[in-house]
């Protein structure tokens, strides 16, 4: 990072801060991609019964809340105060740990490549005899690979990059450099929203460039509607299983252990804090509502693009049809701004005279949360293969016209194929909204603050005694609600079928 | 799809209905509170119980410390729904005063607080202060003024930690330095410290953690942060920071925001917060806040008594608005050009 | 035609660039219907529409199945085998079948049967991702059967299964469908499968319906080479080719199936064998003619393999009227015109939205007109011309009958062509008996098409199908004799048509040979009635002899009625090819009423035309 001011003060311009974030995110993306490629091959090698557990292990780091991870490593990060580069390396490692599994999932769920592995091999077999120069052959091979088996590498790397670039909670707790820290510093005093908007445009522009391959992947994934045939020719050594375990321990177990020690003893005190429960309810309500809206919008978007078997464009395609990928990208952009910036911009919007009436209402926080969650909702729902009209789903759907028994089976199949994955996607999206600190802080109406703000303050001011229990209850409550829903559903199904 | 849409509509309607029931009305006080909610919430709830006036608390968070409640009130402007602003220092409140956002009130509580801790026109009143102190790791160095001076004079200042001076009490501290030393001198001093390796970290709590863990030897923080480490039986000690011989006592401040719909209730709350009862309550908390108004002798713990003595030597922290603006402008250009 | 399951009108389904289905109008009948066509023709798109996996962008799609869904919720109306099998990855093979079974009590036994039938018993606990493509195909089909649905829609079922197992699976599928009365709509590339398993076929080409009808008709009379090749190898002859290779005159392009093409070794033959490739029951032979041109032919091989360099002659047995191309044919009423005082035209009663076409007719002693139509009915009009009654053939899914007479004892006798038999019934449709089976032996039939009875009550049955002949039976259906054989010579027949006994002689329509031949009661040829100058019949399909001895012949190709005396003198002609009044389009049948009226089955125009002399 270049020093700009006089003396020894390490001042950083916005450009330099962005450059630092870009550099870090690029390194994380490259290393994360390398890890993701191997992780993506690990779980499918397992027997089907073990596959779910394998994926759960691989994905657990990316599902660990940033708040907990950051706090868990906060003190260790402090101990590296005299070794800033080690601190950066630790932060980058945590980023890779959290983002690489997302890349692995994306690689696993990628649509079939335009050029098959066998086609690439055919090209290689003939390339040596075409008389081309070695550079031409290398470029040709690269082109084949990027259209072929490695066609999902670019979007996977882009998603890892975006996760790393947007991350701000752990960065704040670990005090690493980057554009979030620059913005926090810059915001001291009155926030200049005009300057803010200009800088946000820069950040959004950077991310928009990177999101192009992601949108293209999303578009193609939705349009083809088929899962890729696994590249079974190159299995991964089982030694690679060390890495998911390491990441699980480093990114999930250790921070949770730090935060949750003493949870049991603190549980009793929670009963005397009615405001905690109230804020918990607020957080759940906002998260569930905005998550529902975001998932519904995402589902609608996916259905608009859906094409059952052929990647067709309607005969005599309209202007809208041709610009669909661009429109989709535009809808996703607000969620790329980062929570803090998005909350400020939404705040600004609701201060306009025509929206002032809603400023004090929950509509503001719901708007900010929904926009923030929408890109993630689209990504998560894209990973559900049965969000598209597939033959398996339709084969189940046809049973609805049959006997009572067949109609019952149709409902169960629909739940198993589509309902349950969507439910868990919804839970995941809600959890992100539930633990979003910035939007909770800036956009919550008075008297309806979500619980995450209280948690953060406790973490910051080091009130460990009550914190562990609060974190435990806060994290567990949505999971318990989800389990309760599933249990009630199962009981109702069994009662109905009896 | 239609069920999902229906669910969304119902959920939004439910939340809006819930808000309509629970939203602040003309009988509710909205209090923006920058003080740690662990300490402030019980006090406000007690007020609610005693008076029957419903209080809705909007807290602050360290994550948006730079944004803070002061900026929120400024952003909200004339449409702010804050009735009473409880700040954990003075300068931000002064900023609001200069921007014309405050309503004067000189009630019994105001009368109780000494002149040096309140606005003469009653725009705001200070209470329950905390000191700026040196926190020293006693295993690394002695907790004496000479040791501090010697450490400050060393060529390697990496054992020293301070919070980013753009925020909170450190900004107040630097504003005082700006006013007393002059901007140029402060710039030179600060740059020199940083060049010699002084660690500029995110907040006072971080300074406390670094010193308490022995990663740094000493640093500048507040008394409430010091006592967290002290209560955890970590090897720390504190010394008051002196500027030209004076200590730095930064009080909490309370003010009524102009345009409040519930002025009478707001005044009641202000008087309540400025009462002896509340100051004693805050002094007895883990933060050991220093009562600024007269209290019954013997009600204070020895630690708070010591702090109270230091507080009597404090510099005037109430007249630093201009200095704060200039200092902040410099710091922004310094750290985020 | 069987009842319609689906009716499509101008249905379009968009695609990338060109539509996948382009204004398709078709009817999917009950029974076993195949959707055929080359890759990209739109087969999968059509099937997707039927199961509502996709919706048409325009047009109407009506499914009576939808009505049944509401009416018969106790049975699944329709089920599907998608092209990618559509299996549920979380269920085992057994669980797939159990999941879709309609009733719990009988489920276990039904599932066990299906597992056995489709060779899946040892894989009962396996999950789909561990199955091969063939196993997945079989499971998909078994699952569809397990649903007990009324209609099964299958997209290239069993296509990944090896040949021997595929036959067994198809056999199981056919058996179950037959037992349950389940209709089957499936797409296939395989000619053998279509021929064996389907009764009706819809041919698609570039998103449009190229042909729709009975499989046998498509096999016998494909309009184009592409359509012909959907059902197997064919030797296609343009008119020039026919002249050069066969020495025959074809006015229209025509296809000749391998079994109808003969390569006859001849020392003085004009054609030389260049190459021979044996293909099991068929052989591909490359022949070179005197000009040096060579061409490939596919024939049935025969017992004597041909050697390179051998000289041969080509001969075609055109008994199945292949590749008749009628459009643009300019049949006209040349020469004398038959005077007609009036005409009356009417259509047969509509059946489930379909307007049937008449095929064959006869008048009974009461003066009622009995008409066979192309949906499988016998329709009876009273002497007043009003519809009196109608009934269905006992079976009609494989094809419809082509000839009907009233016997002296009052029974009706019907040539049930595609069931290789004759059927006896009463005047009200009560089935009285059936006779015959498939074969070439006496007492067996290939395609019996027309009947007549002599004064002794003996019955003459004319048939075609490579076994063109007439068989004579006693009144109690004991075989007496046969005469005629496939060929072009005197006494030989190519595609027999109408047959009438009159005054000790049997008059037989020899359609492809464009003549009427006359035989005595013992089958001896008496002569060709229509050899006179200026007669030039063009595919005489049927004839009727009135009481006054005039012979009325209906000509398929020229769309006219020719009236001759019994000794072959042309009396007059009426009609020409066309769709208007006074025109006919591929007429199949003719009948003479006792009062001298003539009724023509104007098949192509789907109407009956009565001519009053």
Short mmCIF file of C-alpha atoms in Angstrom, two decimals, chain C residues 107-258:
data_model
loop_
_atom_site.label_atom_id
_atom_site.label_comp_id
_atom_site.label_asym_id
_atom_site.label_seq_id
_atom_site.Cartn_x
_atom_site.Cartn_y
_atom_site.Cartn_z
CA UNK C 107 -48.92 -53.18 -5.10
CA UNK C 108 -46.35 -55.73 -4.00
CA UNK C 109 -47.41 -58.38 -6.45
CA UNK C 110 -47.73 -55.92 -9.31
CA UNK C 111 -44.30 -54.50 -8.61
CA UNK C 112 -42.73 -57.94 -8.45
CA UNK C 113 -44.30 -58.82 -11.80
CA UNK C 114 -43.02 -55.71 -13.46
CA UNK C 115 -39.54 -56.18 -12.06
CA UNK C 116 -39.51 -59.66 -13.48
CA UNK C 117 -40.92 -58.64 -16.85
CA UNK C 118 -38.31 -55.98 -17.41
CA UNK C 119 -35.34 -57.86 -16.03
CA UNK C 120 -34.98 -55.54 -13.06
CA UNK C 121 -35.48 -57.99 -10.24
CA UNK C 122 -31.82 -58.23 -9.35
CA UNK C 123 -31.54 -54.44 -9.41
CA UNK C 124 -34.54 -53.84 -7.17
CA UNK C 125 -32.56 -52.05 -4.49
CA UNK C 126 -30.25 -50.11 -6.76
CA UNK C 127 -30.51 -46.35 -7.23
CA UNK C 128 -30.76 -44.77 -10.68
CA UNK C 129 -27.29 -43.33 -10.64
CA UNK C 130 -25.84 -46.84 -10.45
CA UNK C 131 -27.86 -48.15 -13.40
CA UNK C 132 -26.76 -48.33 -17.00
CA UNK C 133 -28.65 -46.44 -19.70
CA UNK C 134 -30.48 -49.57 -20.73
CA UNK C 135 -31.50 -50.37 -17.20
CA UNK C 136 -32.72 -46.83 -16.71
CA UNK C 137 -34.77 -47.12 -19.90
CA UNK C 138 -36.39 -50.29 -18.70
CA UNK C 139 -37.13 -48.80 -15.32
CA UNK C 140 -38.74 -45.78 -16.91
CA UNK C 141 -41.04 -47.99 -18.97
CA UNK C 142 -41.83 -50.26 -16.01
CA UNK C 143 -42.68 -47.24 -13.93
CA UNK C 144 -45.06 -45.97 -16.55
CA UNK C 145 -46.82 -49.32 -16.60
CA UNK C 146 -46.93 -49.42 -12.83
CA UNK C 147 -49.05 -46.26 -12.78
CA UNK C 148 -51.92 -48.08 -14.46
CA UNK C 149 -52.56 -45.02 -16.59
CA UNK C 150 -55.05 -45.06 -19.45
CA UNK C 151 -52.59 -43.59 -21.90
CA UNK C 152 -48.83 -43.91 -21.92
CA UNK C 153 -46.68 -41.43 -23.79
CA UNK C 154 -43.17 -42.71 -24.36
CA UNK C 155 -40.31 -40.85 -25.96
CA UNK C 156 -38.07 -43.39 -27.69
CA UNK C 157 -38.67 -46.04 -25.08
CA UNK C 158 -36.14 -48.79 -24.60
CA UNK C 159 -33.84 -47.16 -27.13
CA UNK C 160 -30.74 -47.97 -25.09
CA UNK C 161 -31.70 -51.58 -24.55
CA UNK C 162 -29.96 -54.28 -26.57
CA UNK C 163 -31.95 -55.87 -29.33
CA UNK C 164 -32.89 -59.17 -27.80
CA UNK C 165 -33.90 -57.70 -24.48
CA UNK C 166 -35.69 -54.89 -26.25
CA UNK C 167 -37.95 -57.36 -28.02
CA UNK C 168 -38.82 -59.00 -24.73
CA UNK C 169 -39.53 -55.67 -23.09
CA UNK C 170 -41.69 -54.53 -25.95
CA UNK C 171 -43.53 -57.79 -25.80
CA UNK C 172 -44.18 -57.25 -22.10
CA UNK C 173 -45.28 -53.71 -22.77
CA UNK C 174 -47.63 -54.81 -25.50
CA UNK C 175 -49.08 -57.53 -23.38
CA UNK C 176 -49.79 -55.30 -20.43
CA UNK C 177 -51.28 -52.57 -22.60
CA UNK C 178 -53.47 -55.07 -24.33
CA UNK C 179 -54.71 -56.57 -21.07
CA UNK C 180 -55.55 -53.21 -19.61
CA UNK C 181 -56.76 -51.52 -22.76
CA UNK C 182 -54.04 -48.92 -22.37
CA UNK C 183 -53.29 -46.70 -25.32
CA UNK C 184 -49.70 -46.07 -26.24
CA UNK C 185 -48.20 -43.10 -28.03
CA UNK C 186 -44.51 -43.42 -28.64
CA UNK C 187 -41.79 -41.98 -30.79
CA UNK C 188 -39.23 -44.13 -32.49
CA UNK C 189 -36.58 -44.16 -35.16
CA UNK C 190 -36.73 -47.89 -35.52
CA UNK C 191 -38.74 -49.11 -38.49
CA UNK C 192 -39.16 -52.57 -37.12
CA UNK C 193 -40.49 -51.26 -33.83
CA UNK C 194 -42.96 -48.99 -35.53
CA UNK C 195 -44.20 -51.73 -37.79
CA UNK C 196 -44.46 -54.25 -35.04
CA UNK C 197 -45.84 -52.11 -32.27
CA UNK C 198 -47.90 -49.38 -33.86
CA UNK C 199 -51.20 -49.37 -35.62
CA UNK C 200 -51.21 -45.73 -36.51
CA UNK C 201 -48.23 -43.52 -37.36
CA UNK C 202 -47.79 -39.78 -37.60
CA UNK C 203 -44.75 -38.76 -39.59
CA UNK C 204 -43.12 -35.46 -38.81
CA UNK C 205 -40.71 -33.58 -41.00
CA UNK C 206 -39.17 -30.30 -39.97
CA UNK C 207 -41.91 -29.63 -37.44
CA UNK C 208 -44.80 -30.44 -39.76
CA UNK C 209 -47.00 -33.44 -40.21
CA UNK C 210 -45.89 -35.13 -43.39
CA UNK C 211 -48.25 -38.06 -43.14
CA UNK C 212 -50.76 -39.62 -40.80
CA UNK C 213 -52.48 -42.92 -41.08
CA UNK C 214 -52.22 -46.65 -40.65
CA UNK C 215 -48.77 -48.12 -40.53
CA UNK C 216 -49.70 -50.63 -43.19
CA UNK C 217 -50.79 -47.85 -45.50
CA UNK C 218 -47.58 -45.97 -45.01
CA UNK C 219 -45.61 -49.11 -45.68
CA UNK C 220 -47.60 -49.87 -48.77
CA UNK C 221 -48.16 -46.40 -50.18
CA UNK C 222 -45.62 -43.84 -49.02
CA UNK C 223 -45.92 -40.58 -50.87
CA UNK C 224 -42.23 -39.76 -50.77
CA UNK C 225 -38.96 -41.55 -50.42
CA UNK C 226 -38.34 -40.00 -47.00
CA UNK C 227 -41.63 -41.26 -45.71
CA UNK C 228 -40.97 -44.67 -47.19
CA UNK C 229 -37.61 -44.93 -45.49
CA UNK C 230 -39.13 -44.33 -42.09
CA UNK C 231 -40.45 -47.86 -42.25
CA UNK C 232 -37.45 -49.57 -43.64
CA UNK C 233 -35.48 -49.91 -46.82
CA UNK C 234 -37.19 -49.10 -50.08
CA UNK C 235 -36.15 -48.95 -53.69
CA UNK C 236 -37.34 -45.65 -54.95
CA UNK C 237 -38.00 -45.16 -58.63
CA UNK C 238 -38.56 -41.94 -60.42
CA UNK C 239 -40.41 -42.45 -63.71
CA UNK C 240 -37.12 -42.34 -65.66
CA UNK C 241 -35.53 -44.83 -63.33
CA UNK C 242 -38.42 -47.22 -63.72
CA UNK C 243 -38.10 -47.16 -67.46
CA UNK C 244 -34.34 -47.62 -67.34
CA UNK C 245 -34.14 -50.30 -64.70
CA UNK C 246 -37.45 -52.04 -64.68
CA UNK C 247 -38.56 -51.49 -68.19
CA UNK C 248 -41.81 -50.32 -66.72
CA UNK C 249 -43.77 -47.15 -67.15
CA UNK C 250 -44.43 -45.25 -63.99
CA UNK C 251 -46.34 -42.07 -64.29
CA UNK C 252 -45.38 -41.10 -60.77
CA UNK C 253 -42.42 -41.82 -58.52
CA UNK C 254 -42.90 -45.03 -56.69
CA UNK C 255 -41.21 -47.12 -54.03
CA UNK C 256 -40.81 -50.84 -54.17
CA UNK C 257 -40.08 -52.70 -50.96
CA UNK C 258 -37.32 -55.28 -50.93
#
